[in-house]
Tab-separated table of C-alpha atoms and ligand atoms in Angstrom:
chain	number	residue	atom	x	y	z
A	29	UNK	CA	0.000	0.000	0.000
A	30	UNK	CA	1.368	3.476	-1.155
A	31	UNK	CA	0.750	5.038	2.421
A	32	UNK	CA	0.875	8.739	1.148
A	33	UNK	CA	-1.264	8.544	-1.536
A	34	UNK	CA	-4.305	6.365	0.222
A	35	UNK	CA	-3.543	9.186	2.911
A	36	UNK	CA	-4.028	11.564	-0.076
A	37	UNK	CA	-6.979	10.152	-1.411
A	38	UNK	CA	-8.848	9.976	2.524
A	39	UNK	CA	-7.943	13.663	3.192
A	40	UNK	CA	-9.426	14.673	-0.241
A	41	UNK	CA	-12.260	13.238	0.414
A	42	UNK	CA	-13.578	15.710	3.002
A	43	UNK	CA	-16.398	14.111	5.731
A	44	UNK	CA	-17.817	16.601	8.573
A	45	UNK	CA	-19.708	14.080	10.791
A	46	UNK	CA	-22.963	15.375	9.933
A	47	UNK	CA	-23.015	14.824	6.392
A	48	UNK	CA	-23.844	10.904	5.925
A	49	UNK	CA	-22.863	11.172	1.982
A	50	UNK	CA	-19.262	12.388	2.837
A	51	UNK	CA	-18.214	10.588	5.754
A	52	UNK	CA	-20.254	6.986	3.744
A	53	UNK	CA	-17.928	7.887	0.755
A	54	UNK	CA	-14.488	7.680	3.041
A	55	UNK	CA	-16.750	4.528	4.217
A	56	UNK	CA	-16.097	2.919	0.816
A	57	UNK	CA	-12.337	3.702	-0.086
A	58	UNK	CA	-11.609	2.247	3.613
A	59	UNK	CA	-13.730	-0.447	2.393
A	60	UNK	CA	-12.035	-1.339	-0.441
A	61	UNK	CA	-8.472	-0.891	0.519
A	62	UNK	CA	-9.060	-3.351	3.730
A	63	UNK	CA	-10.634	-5.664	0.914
A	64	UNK	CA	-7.571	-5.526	-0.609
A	65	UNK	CA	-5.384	-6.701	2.019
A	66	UNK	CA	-7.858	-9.867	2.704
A	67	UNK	CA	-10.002	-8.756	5.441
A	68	UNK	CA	-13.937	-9.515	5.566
A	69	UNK	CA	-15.960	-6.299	5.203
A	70	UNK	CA	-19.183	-5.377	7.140
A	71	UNK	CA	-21.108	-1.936	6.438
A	72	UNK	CA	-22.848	-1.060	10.166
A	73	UNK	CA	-25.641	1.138	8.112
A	74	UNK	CA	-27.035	4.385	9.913
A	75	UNK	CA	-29.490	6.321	8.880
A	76	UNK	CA	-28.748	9.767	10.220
A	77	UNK	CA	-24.951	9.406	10.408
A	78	UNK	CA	-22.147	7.873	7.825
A	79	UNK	CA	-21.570	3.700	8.296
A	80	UNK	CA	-19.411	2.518	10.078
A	81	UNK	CA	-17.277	0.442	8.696
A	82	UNK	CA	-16.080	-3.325	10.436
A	83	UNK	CA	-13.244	-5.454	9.138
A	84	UNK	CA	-12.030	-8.965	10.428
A	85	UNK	CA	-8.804	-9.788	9.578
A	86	UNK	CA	-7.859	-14.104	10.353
A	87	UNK	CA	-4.613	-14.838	11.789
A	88	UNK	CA	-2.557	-16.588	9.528
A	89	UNK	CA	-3.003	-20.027	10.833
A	90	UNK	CA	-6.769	-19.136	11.031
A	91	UNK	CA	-8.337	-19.482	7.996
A	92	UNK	CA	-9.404	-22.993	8.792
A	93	UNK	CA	-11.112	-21.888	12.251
A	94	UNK	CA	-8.156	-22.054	14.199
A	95	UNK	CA	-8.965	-18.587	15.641
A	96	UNK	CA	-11.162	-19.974	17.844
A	97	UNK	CA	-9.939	-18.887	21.736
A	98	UNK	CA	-7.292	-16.984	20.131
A	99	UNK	CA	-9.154	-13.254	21.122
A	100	UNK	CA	-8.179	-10.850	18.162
A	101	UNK	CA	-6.689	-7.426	18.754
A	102	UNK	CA	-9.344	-4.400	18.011
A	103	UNK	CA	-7.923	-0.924	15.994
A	104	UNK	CA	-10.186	1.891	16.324
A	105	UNK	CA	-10.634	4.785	13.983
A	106	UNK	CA	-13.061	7.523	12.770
A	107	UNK	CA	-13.888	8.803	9.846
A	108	UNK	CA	-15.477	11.725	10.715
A	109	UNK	CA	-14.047	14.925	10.898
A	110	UNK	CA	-14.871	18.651	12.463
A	111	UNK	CA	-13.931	20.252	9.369
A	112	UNK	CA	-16.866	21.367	7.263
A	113	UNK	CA	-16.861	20.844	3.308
A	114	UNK	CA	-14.649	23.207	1.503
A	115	UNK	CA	-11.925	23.524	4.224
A	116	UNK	CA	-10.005	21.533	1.936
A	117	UNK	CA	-9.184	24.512	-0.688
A	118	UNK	CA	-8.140	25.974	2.219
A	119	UNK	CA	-5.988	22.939	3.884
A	120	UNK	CA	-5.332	21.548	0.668
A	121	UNK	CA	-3.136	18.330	1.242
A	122	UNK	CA	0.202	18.549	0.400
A	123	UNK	CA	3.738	18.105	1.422
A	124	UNK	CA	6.897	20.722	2.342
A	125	UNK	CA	9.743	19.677	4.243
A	126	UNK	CA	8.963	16.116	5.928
A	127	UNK	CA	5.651	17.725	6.855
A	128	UNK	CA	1.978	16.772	5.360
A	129	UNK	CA	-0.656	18.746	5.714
A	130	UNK	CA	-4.329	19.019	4.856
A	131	UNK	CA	-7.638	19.170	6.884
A	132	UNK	CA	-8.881	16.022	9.232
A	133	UNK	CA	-5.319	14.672	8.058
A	134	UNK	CA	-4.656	14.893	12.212
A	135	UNK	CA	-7.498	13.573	13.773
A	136	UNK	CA	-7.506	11.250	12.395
A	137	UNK	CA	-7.242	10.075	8.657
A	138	UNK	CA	-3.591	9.521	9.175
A	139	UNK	CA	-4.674	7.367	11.590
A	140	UNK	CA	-6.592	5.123	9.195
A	141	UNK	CA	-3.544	4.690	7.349
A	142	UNK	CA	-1.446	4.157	9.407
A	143	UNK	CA	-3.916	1.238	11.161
A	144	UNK	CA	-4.691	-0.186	8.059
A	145	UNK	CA	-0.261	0.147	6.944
A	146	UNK	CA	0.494	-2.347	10.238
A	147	UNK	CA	-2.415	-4.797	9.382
A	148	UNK	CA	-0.951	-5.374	6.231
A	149	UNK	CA	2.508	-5.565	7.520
A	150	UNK	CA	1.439	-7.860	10.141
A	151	UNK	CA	0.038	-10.102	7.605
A	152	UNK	CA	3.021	-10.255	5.776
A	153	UNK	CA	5.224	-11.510	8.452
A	154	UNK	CA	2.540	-14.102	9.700
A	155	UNK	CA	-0.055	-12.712	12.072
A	156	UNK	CA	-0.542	-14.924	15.338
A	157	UNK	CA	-3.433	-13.205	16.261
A	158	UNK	CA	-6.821	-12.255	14.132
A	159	UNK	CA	-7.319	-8.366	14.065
A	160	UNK	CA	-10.558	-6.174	14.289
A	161	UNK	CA	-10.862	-2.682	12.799
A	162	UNK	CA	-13.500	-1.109	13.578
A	163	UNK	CA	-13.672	2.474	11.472
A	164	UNK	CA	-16.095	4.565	13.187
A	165	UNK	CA	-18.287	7.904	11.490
A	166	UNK	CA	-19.719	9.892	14.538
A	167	UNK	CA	-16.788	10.312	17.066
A	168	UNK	CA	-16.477	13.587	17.143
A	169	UNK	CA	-20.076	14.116	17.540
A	170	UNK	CA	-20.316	11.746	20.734
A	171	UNK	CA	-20.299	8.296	19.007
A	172	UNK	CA	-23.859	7.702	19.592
A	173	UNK	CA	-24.170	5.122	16.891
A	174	UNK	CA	-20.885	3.330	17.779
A	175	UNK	CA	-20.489	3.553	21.132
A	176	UNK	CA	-21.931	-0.247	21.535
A	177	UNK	CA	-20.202	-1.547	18.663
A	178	UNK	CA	-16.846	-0.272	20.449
A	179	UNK	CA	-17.833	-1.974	23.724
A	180	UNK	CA	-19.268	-4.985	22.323
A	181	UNK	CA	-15.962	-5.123	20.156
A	182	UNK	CA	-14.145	-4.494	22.731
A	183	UNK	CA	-15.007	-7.247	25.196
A	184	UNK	CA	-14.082	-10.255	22.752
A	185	UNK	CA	-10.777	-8.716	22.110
A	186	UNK	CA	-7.444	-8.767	24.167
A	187	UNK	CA	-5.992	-5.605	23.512
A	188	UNK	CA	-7.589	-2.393	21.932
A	189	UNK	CA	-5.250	0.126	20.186
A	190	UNK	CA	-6.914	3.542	19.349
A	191	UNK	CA	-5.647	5.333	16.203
A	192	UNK	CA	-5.655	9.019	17.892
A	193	UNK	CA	-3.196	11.414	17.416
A	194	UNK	CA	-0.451	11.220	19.360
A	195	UNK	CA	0.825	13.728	21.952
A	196	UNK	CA	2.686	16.021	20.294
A	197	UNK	CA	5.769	14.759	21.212
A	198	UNK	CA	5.189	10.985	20.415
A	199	UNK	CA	3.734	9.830	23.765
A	200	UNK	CA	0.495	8.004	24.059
A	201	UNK	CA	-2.307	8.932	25.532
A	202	UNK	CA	-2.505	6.712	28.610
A	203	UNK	CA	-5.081	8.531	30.354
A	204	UNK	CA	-7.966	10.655	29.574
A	205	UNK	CA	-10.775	12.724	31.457
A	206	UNK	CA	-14.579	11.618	31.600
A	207	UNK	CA	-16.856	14.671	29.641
A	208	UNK	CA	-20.037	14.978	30.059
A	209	UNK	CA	-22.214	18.098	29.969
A	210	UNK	CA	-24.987	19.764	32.381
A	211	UNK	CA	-28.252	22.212	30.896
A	212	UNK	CA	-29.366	24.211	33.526
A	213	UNK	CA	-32.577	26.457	32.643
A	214	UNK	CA	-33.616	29.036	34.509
A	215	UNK	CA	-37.240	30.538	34.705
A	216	UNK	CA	-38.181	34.092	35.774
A	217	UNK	CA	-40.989	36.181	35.151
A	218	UNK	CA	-41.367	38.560	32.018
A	219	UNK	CA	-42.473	42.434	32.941
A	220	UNK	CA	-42.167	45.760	30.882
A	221	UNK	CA	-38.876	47.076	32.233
A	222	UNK	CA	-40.177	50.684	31.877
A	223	UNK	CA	-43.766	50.474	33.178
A	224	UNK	CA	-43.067	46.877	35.512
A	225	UNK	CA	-39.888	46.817	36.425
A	226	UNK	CA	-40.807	45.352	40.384
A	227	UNK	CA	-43.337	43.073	38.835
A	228	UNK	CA	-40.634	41.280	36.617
A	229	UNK	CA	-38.466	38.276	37.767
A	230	UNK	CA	-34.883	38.387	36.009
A	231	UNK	CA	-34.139	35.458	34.969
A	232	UNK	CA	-30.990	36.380	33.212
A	233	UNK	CA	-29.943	38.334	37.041
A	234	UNK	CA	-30.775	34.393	38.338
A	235	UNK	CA	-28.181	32.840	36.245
A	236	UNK	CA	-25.471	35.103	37.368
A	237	UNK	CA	-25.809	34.008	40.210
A	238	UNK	CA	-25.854	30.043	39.865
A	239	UNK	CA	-22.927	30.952	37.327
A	240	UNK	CA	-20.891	31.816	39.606
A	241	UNK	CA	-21.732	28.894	42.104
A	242	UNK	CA	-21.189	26.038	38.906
A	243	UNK	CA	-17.416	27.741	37.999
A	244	UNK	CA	-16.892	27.125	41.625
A	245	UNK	CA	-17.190	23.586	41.996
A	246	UNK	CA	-13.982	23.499	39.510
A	247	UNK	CA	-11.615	21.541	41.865
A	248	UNK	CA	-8.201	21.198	40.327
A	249	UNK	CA	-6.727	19.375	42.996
A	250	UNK	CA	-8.965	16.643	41.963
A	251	UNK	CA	-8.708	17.335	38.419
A	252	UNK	CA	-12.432	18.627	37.866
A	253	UNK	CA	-13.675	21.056	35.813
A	254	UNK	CA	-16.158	23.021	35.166
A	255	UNK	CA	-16.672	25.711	32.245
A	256	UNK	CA	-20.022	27.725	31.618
A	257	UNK	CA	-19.691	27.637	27.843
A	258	UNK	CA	-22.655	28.820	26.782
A	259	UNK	CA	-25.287	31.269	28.242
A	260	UNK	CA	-28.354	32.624	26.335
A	261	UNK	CA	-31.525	34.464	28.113
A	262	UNK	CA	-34.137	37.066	26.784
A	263	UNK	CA	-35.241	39.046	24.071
A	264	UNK	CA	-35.217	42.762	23.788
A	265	UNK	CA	-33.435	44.781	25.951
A	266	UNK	CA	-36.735	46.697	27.918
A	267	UNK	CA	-38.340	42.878	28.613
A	268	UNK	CA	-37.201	41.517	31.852
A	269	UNK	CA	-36.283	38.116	30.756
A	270	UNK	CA	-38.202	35.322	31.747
A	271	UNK	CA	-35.927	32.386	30.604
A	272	UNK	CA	-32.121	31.555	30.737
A	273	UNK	CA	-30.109	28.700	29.816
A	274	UNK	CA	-26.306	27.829	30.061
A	275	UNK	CA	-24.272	24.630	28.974
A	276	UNK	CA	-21.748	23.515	31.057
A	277	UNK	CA	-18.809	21.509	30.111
A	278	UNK	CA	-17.695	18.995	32.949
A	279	UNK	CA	-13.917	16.960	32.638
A	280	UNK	CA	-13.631	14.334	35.744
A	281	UNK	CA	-10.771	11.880	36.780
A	282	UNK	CA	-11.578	10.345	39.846
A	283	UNK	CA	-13.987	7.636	40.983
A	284	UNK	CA	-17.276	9.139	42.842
A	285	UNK	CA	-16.265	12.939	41.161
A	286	UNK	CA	-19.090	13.074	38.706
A	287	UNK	CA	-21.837	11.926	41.501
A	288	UNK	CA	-20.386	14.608	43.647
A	289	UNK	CA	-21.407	17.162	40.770
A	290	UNK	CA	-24.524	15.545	40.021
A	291	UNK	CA	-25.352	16.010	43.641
A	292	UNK	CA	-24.235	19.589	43.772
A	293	UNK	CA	-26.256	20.555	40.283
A	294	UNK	CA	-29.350	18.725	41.882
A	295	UNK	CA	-29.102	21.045	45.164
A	296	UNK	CA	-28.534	24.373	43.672
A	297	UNK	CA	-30.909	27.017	44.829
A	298	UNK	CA	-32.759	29.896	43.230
A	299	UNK	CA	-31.419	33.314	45.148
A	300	UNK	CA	-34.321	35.335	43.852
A	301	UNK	CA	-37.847	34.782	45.360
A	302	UNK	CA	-39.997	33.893	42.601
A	303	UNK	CA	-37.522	31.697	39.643
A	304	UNK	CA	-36.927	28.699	39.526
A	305	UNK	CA	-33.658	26.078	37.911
A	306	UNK	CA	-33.882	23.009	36.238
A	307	UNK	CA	-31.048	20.916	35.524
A	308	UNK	CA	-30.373	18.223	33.419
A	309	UNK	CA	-27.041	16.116	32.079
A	310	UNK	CA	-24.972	13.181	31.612
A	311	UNK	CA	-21.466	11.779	31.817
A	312	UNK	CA	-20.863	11.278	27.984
A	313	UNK	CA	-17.398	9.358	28.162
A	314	UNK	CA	-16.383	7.822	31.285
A	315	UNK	CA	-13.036	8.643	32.651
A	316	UNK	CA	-9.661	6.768	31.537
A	317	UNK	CA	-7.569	6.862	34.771
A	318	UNK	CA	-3.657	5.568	34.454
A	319	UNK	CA	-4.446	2.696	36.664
A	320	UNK	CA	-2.361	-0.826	37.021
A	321	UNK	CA	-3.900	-2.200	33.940
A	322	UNK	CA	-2.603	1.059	32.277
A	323	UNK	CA	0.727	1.082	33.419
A	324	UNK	CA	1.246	-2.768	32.743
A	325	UNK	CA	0.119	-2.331	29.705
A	326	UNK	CA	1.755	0.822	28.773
A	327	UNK	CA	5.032	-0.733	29.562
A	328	UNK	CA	4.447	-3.338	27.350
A	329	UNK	CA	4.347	-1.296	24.604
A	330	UNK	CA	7.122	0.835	26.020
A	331	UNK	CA	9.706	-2.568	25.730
A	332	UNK	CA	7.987	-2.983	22.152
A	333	UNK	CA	9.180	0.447	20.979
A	334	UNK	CA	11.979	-0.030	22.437
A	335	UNK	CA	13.127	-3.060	20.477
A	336	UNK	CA	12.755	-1.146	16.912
A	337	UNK	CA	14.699	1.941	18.489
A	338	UNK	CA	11.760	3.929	19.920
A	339	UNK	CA	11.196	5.958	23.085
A	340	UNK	CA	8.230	5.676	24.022
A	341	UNK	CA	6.472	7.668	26.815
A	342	UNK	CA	3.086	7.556	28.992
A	343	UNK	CA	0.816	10.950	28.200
A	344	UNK	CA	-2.395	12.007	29.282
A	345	UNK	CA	-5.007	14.885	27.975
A	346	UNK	CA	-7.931	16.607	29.143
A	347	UNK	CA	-9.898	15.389	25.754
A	348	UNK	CA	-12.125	12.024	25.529
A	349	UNK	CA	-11.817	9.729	22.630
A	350	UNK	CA	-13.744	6.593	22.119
A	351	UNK	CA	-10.360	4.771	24.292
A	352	UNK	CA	-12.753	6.403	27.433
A	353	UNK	CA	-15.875	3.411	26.319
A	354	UNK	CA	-13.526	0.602	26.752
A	355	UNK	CA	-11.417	1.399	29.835
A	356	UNK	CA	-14.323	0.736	32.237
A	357	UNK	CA	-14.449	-2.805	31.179
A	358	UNK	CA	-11.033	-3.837	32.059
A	359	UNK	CA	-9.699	-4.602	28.284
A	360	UNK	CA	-6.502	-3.332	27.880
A	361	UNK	CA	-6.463	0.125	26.025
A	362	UNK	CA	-3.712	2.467	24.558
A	363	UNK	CA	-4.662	5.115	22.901
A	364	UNK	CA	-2.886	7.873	21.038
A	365	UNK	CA	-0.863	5.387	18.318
A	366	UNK	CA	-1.735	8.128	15.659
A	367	UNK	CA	0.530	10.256	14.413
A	368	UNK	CA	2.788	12.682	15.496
A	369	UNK	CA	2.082	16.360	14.716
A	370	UNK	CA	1.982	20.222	15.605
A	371	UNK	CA	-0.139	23.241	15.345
A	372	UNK	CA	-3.285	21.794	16.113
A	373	UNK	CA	-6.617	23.200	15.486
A	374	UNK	CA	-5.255	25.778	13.568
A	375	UNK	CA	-4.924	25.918	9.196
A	376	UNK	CA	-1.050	25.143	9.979
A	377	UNK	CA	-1.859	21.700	11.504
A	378	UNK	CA	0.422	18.945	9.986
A	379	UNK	CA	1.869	15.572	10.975
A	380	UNK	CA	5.145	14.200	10.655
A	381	UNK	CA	6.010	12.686	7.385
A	382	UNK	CA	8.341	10.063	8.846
A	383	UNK	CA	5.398	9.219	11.933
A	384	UNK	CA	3.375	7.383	9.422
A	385	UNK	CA	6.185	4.618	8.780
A	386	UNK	CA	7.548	4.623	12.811
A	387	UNK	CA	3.880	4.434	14.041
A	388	UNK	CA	2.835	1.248	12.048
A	389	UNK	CA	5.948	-0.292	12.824
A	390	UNK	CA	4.889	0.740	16.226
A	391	UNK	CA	1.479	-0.832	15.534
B	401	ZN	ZN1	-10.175	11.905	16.847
């Protein structure tokens, strides 16, 4: 497989998670190519979302059912991307000084290649274990659609590998925060602020206050946040508003941390006589802590790297990835195999040309 041109063809073929046509079409070159290098194809079909796409690869003595007991290993990718069509005439792939960029290329469609560049190397040396890929369309919209696959997946396999990008200095991404997300709404009473003013409950004056309470229950020390990201609340400017909302992003480590918040969010309290709160949310991804099972199996993969003249180290981020759905079920999980890169997030994002050989191998 010519890894920069299938890398080429993926990041040309642009697929924001929302649109089902874009993200189904990077479906069927994934397809194809893993049909290519003998693996049995299965379309998961959606309806609102792309299909996913699930590939079993035998081991090489297992073509005549000798895989049987012998649990495969499970790659994870997505397809998706936050990049909306057309950011590609502004990220246009190419390559400049051992660099590659081009939009999604990060996160993750290197990723793909580079997943799909170790299968086939794997099955050219003799593979002693079967392998699963599982290429995923909605991850960056909250896998939804794929979140049972991955744990289903994940529990008949021994190891799970997730094509992420790496940190950017090589390490993988050996732990990982729970998200989740809390609404709170916020109900006043509408007046005339000329003629009513005392007759009016503010419902926007309200949410300051429980503003201020939520940013508060940030506790660094135990690596909980909280962030108000989004506020919105009346109408004109002489209406007293009757109705405000907020969104609240929530990143947890420790065990019993997001049923402290939950608690908290329950028990908040109106300060003006006469509104009232509601709150609702959920704990999206579940947190990835660096636990025993981590560390064993990060050094593992350490003594791995190691052997083909790699240094590998033990990262950690803030961010969820679909690694979060399998850690609570005791599989082993590394996560961050991806590329290498800089400049993220930005229209100077790129990946290092070389990563996409040294991270198969690593594969
Ligand atoms: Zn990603």
């Amino acid at each position: 497989m010519d890894q920069k041109f299938f890398l080429k063809t993926l990041v040309e073929t642009e697929s924001p998670s929302q649109d089902k046509a874009a993200v189904d079409r990077v479906g069927a070159i994934v397809a194809e190519q893993a049909r290519k290098l003998g693996g049995q194809v299965e379309l998961i079909s959606n309806q609102e979302t792309g299909n996913h796409v699930l590939v079993r690869f035998a081991s090489s003595k297992g073509m005549g059912g000798m895989d049987k007991g012998n649990k495969p290993i499970l790659l994870l990718c997505h397809m998706d991307t936050v990049f909306p069509l057309g950011t590609l005439s502004k990220m246009p792939f190419r390559e400049a000084g051992g660099k590659i960029f081009g939009a999604g290329i990060l996160d993750m469609k290197s990723g793909i290649v580079i997943g799909l560049s170790a299968i086939e190397d794997a099955r050219q040396r003799g593979m002693t274990r079967p392998v699963t890929l599982l290429c995923t369309s909605d991850e960056e919209i909250g896998s939804e659609t794929s979140r049972t696959w991955i744990e289903s997946l994940a529990r008949e396999s021994a190891l799970v590998l997730v094509l992420e990008p790496a940190m950017p200095d090589g390490s993988l991404k050996t732990w990982r925060k729970g998200v989740g997300d809390f609404t709170v709404n916020v109900k006043g009473r509408a007046a005339h602020a000329g003629g009513a003013h005392e007759m009016g409950r503010n419902a926007i004056e309200e949410m300051a206050h429980q503003v201020i309470a939520i940013q508060k229950l940030t506790d660094y020390g135990r690596q909980t946040t909280l962030n108000v990201g989004v506020i919105r609340g009346g109408t004109v400017s002489n209406v007293v508003p009757e109705e405000s909302e907020i969104v609240v992003d929530v990143r947890v480590m420790q065990p019993g941390e997001w049923e402290r918040l939950e608690e908290e969010m329950k028990n908040l309290k109106p300060v003006l006589e006469g509104t009232s709160i509601e709150v609702s949310g959920s704990l999206n991804r579940p947190p990835m802590p660096f636990n025993d099972l981590m560390n064993a199996t990060f050094e593992k993969a350490k003594a791995i790297a190691t052997r083909i003249g790699m240094d590998l180290n033990a990262g950690g981020t803030g961010g969820g990835s679909d690694a979060n759905f399998v850690a609570p079920s005791g599989i082993p999980v590394l996560d961050g195999l991806g590329a290498v890169w800089d400049e993220a997030h930005s229209d100077r994002e790129f990946i290092y040309a070389d990563s996409l050989f040294e991270r198969s191998q690593l594969v």
